mmCIF file of C-alpha atoms in Angstrom:
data_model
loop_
_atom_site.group_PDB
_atom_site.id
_atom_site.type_symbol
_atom_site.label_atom_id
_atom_site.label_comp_id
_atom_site.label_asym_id
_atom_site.label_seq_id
_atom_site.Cartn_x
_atom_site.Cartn_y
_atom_site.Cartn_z
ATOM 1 C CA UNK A 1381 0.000 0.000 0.000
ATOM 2 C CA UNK A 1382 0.968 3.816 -0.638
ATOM 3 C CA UNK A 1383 -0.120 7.398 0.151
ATOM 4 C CA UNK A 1384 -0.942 9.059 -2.463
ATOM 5 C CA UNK A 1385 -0.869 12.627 -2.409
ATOM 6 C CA UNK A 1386 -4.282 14.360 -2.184
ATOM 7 C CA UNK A 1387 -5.586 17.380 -4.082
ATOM 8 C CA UNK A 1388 -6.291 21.019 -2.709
ATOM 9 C CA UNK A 1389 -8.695 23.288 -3.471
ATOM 10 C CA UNK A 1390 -9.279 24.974 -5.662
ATOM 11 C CA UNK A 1391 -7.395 22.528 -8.084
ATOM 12 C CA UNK A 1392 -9.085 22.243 -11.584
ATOM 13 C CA UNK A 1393 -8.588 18.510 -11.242
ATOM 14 C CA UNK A 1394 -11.080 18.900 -8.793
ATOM 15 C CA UNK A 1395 -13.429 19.477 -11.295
ATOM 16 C CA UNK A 1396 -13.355 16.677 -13.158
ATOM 17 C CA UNK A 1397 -15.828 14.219 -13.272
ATOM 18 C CA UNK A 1398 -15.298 10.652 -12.593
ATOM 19 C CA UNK A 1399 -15.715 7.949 -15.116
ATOM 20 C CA UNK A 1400 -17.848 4.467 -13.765
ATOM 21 C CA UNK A 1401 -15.601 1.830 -13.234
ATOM 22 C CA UNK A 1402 -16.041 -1.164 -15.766
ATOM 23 C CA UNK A 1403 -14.109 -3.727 -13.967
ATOM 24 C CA UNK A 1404 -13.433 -4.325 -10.994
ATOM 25 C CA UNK A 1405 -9.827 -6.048 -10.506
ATOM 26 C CA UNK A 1406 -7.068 -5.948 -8.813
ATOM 27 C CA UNK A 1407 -5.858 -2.210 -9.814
ATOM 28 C CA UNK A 1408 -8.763 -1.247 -8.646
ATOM 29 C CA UNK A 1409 -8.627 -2.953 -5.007
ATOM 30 C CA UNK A 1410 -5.103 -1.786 -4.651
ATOM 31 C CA UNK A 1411 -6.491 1.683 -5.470
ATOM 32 C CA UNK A 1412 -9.356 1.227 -2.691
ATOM 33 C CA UNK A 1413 -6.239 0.394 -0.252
ATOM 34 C CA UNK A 1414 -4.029 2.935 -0.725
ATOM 35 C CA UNK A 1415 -7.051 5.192 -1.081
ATOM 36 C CA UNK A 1416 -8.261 3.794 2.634
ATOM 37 C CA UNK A 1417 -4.231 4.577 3.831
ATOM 38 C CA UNK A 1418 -4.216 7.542 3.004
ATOM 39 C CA UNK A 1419 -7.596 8.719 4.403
ATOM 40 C CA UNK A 1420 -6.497 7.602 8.097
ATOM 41 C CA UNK A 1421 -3.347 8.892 7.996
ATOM 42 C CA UNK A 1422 -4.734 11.818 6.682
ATOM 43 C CA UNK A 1423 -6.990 11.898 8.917
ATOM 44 C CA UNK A 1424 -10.139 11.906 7.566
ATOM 45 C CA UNK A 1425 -13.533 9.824 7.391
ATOM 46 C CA UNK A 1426 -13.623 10.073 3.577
ATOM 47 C CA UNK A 1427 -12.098 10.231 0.408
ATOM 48 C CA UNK A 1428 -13.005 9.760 -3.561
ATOM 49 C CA UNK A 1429 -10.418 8.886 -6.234
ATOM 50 C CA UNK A 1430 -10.856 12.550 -7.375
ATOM 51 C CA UNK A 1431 -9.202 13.851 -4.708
ATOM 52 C CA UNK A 1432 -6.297 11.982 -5.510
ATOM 53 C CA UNK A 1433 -6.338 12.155 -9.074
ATOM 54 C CA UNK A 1434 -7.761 9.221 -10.317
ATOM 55 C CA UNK A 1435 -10.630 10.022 -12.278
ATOM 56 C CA UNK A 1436 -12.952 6.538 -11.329
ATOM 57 C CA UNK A 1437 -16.424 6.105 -9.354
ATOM 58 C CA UNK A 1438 -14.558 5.177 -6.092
ATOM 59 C CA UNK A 1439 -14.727 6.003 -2.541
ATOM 60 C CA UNK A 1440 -13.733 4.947 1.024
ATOM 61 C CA UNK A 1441 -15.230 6.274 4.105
ATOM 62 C CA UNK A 1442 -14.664 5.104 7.578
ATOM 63 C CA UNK A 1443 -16.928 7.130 10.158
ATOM 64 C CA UNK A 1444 -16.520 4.956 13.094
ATOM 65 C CA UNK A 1445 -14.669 5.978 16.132
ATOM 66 C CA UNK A 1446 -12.138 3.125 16.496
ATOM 67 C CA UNK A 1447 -11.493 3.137 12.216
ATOM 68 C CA UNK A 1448 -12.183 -0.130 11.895
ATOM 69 C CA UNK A 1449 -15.531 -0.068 9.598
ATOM 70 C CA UNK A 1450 -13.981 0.460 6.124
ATOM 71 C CA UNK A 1451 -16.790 0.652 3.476
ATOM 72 C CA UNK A 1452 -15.758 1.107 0.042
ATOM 73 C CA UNK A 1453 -18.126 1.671 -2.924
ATOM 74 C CA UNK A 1454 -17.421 1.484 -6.075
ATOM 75 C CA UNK A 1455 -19.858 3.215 -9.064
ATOM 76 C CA UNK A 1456 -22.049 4.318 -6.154
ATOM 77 C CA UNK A 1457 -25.192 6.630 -7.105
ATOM 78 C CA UNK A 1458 -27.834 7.706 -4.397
ATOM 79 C CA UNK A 1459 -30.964 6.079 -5.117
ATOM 80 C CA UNK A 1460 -33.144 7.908 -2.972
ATOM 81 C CA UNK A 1461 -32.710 10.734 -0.523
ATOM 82 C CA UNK A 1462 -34.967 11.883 2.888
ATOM 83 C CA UNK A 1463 -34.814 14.581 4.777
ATOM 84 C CA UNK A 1464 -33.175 17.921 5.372
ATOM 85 C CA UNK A 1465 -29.977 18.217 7.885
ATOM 86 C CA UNK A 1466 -27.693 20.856 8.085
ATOM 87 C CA UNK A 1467 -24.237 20.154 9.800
ATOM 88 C CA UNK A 1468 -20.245 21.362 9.529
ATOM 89 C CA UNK A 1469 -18.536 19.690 7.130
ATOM 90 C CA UNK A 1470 -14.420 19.996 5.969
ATOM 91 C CA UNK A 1471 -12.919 18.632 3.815
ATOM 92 C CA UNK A 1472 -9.230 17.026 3.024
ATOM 93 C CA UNK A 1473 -9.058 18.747 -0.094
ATOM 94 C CA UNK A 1474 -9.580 22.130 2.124
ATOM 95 C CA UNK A 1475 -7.607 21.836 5.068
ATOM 96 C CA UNK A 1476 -8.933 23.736 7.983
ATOM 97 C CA UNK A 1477 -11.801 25.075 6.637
ATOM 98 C CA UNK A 1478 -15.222 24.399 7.672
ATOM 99 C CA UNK A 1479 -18.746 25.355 7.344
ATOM 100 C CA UNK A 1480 -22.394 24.287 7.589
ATOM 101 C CA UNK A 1481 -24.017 22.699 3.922
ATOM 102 C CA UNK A 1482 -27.447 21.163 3.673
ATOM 103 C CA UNK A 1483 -27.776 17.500 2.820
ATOM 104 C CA UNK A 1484 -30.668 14.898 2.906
ATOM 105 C CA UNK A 1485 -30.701 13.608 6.547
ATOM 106 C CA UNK A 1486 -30.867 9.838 5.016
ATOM 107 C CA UNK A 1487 -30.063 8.193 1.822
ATOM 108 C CA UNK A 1488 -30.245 4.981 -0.281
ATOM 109 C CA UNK A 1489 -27.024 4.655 -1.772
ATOM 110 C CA UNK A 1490 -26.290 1.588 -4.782
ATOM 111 C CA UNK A 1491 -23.035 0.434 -5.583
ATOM 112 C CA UNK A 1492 -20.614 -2.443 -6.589
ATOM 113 C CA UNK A 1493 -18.289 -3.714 -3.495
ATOM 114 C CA UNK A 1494 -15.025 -4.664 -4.215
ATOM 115 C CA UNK A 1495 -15.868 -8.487 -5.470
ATOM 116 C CA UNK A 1496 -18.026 -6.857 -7.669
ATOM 117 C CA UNK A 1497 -21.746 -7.492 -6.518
ATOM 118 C CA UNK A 1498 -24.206 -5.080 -6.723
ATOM 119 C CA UNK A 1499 -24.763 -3.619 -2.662
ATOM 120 C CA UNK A 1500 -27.901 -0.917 -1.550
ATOM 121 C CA UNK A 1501 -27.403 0.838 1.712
ATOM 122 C CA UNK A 1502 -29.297 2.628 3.965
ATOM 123 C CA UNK A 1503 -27.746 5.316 5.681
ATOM 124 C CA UNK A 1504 -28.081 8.457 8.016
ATOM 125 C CA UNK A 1505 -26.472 10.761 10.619
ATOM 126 C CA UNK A 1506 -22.641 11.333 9.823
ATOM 127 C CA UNK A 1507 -22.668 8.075 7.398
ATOM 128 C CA UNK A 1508 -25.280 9.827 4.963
ATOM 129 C CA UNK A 1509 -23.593 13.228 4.975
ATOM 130 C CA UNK A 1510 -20.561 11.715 4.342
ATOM 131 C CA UNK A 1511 -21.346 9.505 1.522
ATOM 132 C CA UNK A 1512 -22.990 12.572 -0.141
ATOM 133 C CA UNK A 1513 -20.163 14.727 0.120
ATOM 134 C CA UNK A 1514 -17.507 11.772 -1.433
ATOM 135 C CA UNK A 1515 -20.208 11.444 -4.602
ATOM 136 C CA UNK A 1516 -19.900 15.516 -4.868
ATOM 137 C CA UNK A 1517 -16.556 15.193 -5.650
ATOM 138 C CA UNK A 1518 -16.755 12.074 -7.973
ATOM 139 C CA UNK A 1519 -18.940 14.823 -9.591
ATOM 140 C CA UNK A 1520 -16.642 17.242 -9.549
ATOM 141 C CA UNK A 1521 -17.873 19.249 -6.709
ATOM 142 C CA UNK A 1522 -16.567 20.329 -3.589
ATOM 143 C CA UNK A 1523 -17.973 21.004 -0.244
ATOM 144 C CA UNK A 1524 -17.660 25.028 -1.001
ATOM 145 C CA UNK A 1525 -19.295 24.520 -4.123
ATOM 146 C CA UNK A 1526 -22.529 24.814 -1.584
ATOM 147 C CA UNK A 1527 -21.586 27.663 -0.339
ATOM 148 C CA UNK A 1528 -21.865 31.685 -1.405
ATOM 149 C CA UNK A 1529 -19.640 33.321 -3.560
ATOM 150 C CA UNK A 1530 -18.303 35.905 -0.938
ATOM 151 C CA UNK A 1531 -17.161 32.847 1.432
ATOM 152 C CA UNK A 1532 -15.889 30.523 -1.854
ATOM 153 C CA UNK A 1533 -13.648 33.766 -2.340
ATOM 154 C CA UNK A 1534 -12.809 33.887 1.543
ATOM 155 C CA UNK A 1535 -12.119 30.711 1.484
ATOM 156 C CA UNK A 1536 -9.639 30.810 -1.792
ATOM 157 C CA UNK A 1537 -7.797 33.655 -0.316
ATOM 158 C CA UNK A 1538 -7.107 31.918 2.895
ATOM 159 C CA UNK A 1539 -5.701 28.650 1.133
ATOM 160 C CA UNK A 1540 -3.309 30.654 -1.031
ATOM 161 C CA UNK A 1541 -1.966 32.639 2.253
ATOM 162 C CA UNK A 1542 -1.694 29.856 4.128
ATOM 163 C CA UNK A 1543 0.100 28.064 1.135
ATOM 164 C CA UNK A 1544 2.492 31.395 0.504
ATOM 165 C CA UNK A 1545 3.467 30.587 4.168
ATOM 166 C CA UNK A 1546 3.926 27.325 4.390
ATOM 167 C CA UNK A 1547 6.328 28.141 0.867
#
């Protein structure tokens, strides 16, 4: 297994859109791995193939307290969606910055596991958010993307000081 070295906003790979996955093989479950690495030594409890450049329909999320509940999903697409919830989300792809976005509160998420076979989940609380936010960005969209204009600009500014700093 690797790190691999994850994106930061505002990155135009970022952008891009992530192409389904066609096959599921052994590139792709030494992806998932390195992918799940470097999420908990990140640490986060997420993280698409987009935000490490690799432009394929996977992510791993982890939101359990010991990190011991790996889920990866592969070609995942919400189904249905319930709710309204509005909570703080970040973001490894924008360190240190947070701020509220409204999701659905619960989702149906379908998706292929890593032996291939088709998999429907229900999920809510942290779980839901987080699964919406890792499909954003296999959609090219980031958490900011949600938010207004003036704070997307606030929140540029402060990445490119703090990365003139850390220079």
């Amino acid at each position: 297994m690797a790190l691999l070295p994850i994106l930061r906003f505002p990155d135009p790979r970022l952008k891009k859109v992530a192409a389904p996955v066609t096959k599921i093989d052994d590139g792709i479950r030494r992806l998932a791995a390195d992918m799940a690495e470097t999420m908990y030594e990140a640490p986060g409890i997420g993280l698409a193939a987009t935000q490490v450049d690799v432009h394929k329909r996977v992510v791993v999320i982890d939101v359990s307290e010991e990190k011991n509940e790996l889920r990866v999903f592969v070609n995942p697409e919400i189904d249905n969606s319930y709710g309204l919830a509005i909570g703080e989300e970040g973001c490894l792809s924008v360190p240190g910055i947070y701020d509220k976005v409204e999701r659905a509160e619960r989702v149906r998420v379908r998706y292929l596991d890593l032996a291939g076979q088709p998999q429907v989940l229900d999920a809510d609380g942290l779980l839901a958010v987080c699964i919406q936010h890792e499909i954003d960005h296999l959609n090219g969209k980031v958490f900011v993307d949600h938010l207004s204009q003036l704070k997307q600009t606030r929140i540029r500014s402060k990445l490119a000081k703090q990365s003139r700093v850390t220079a």
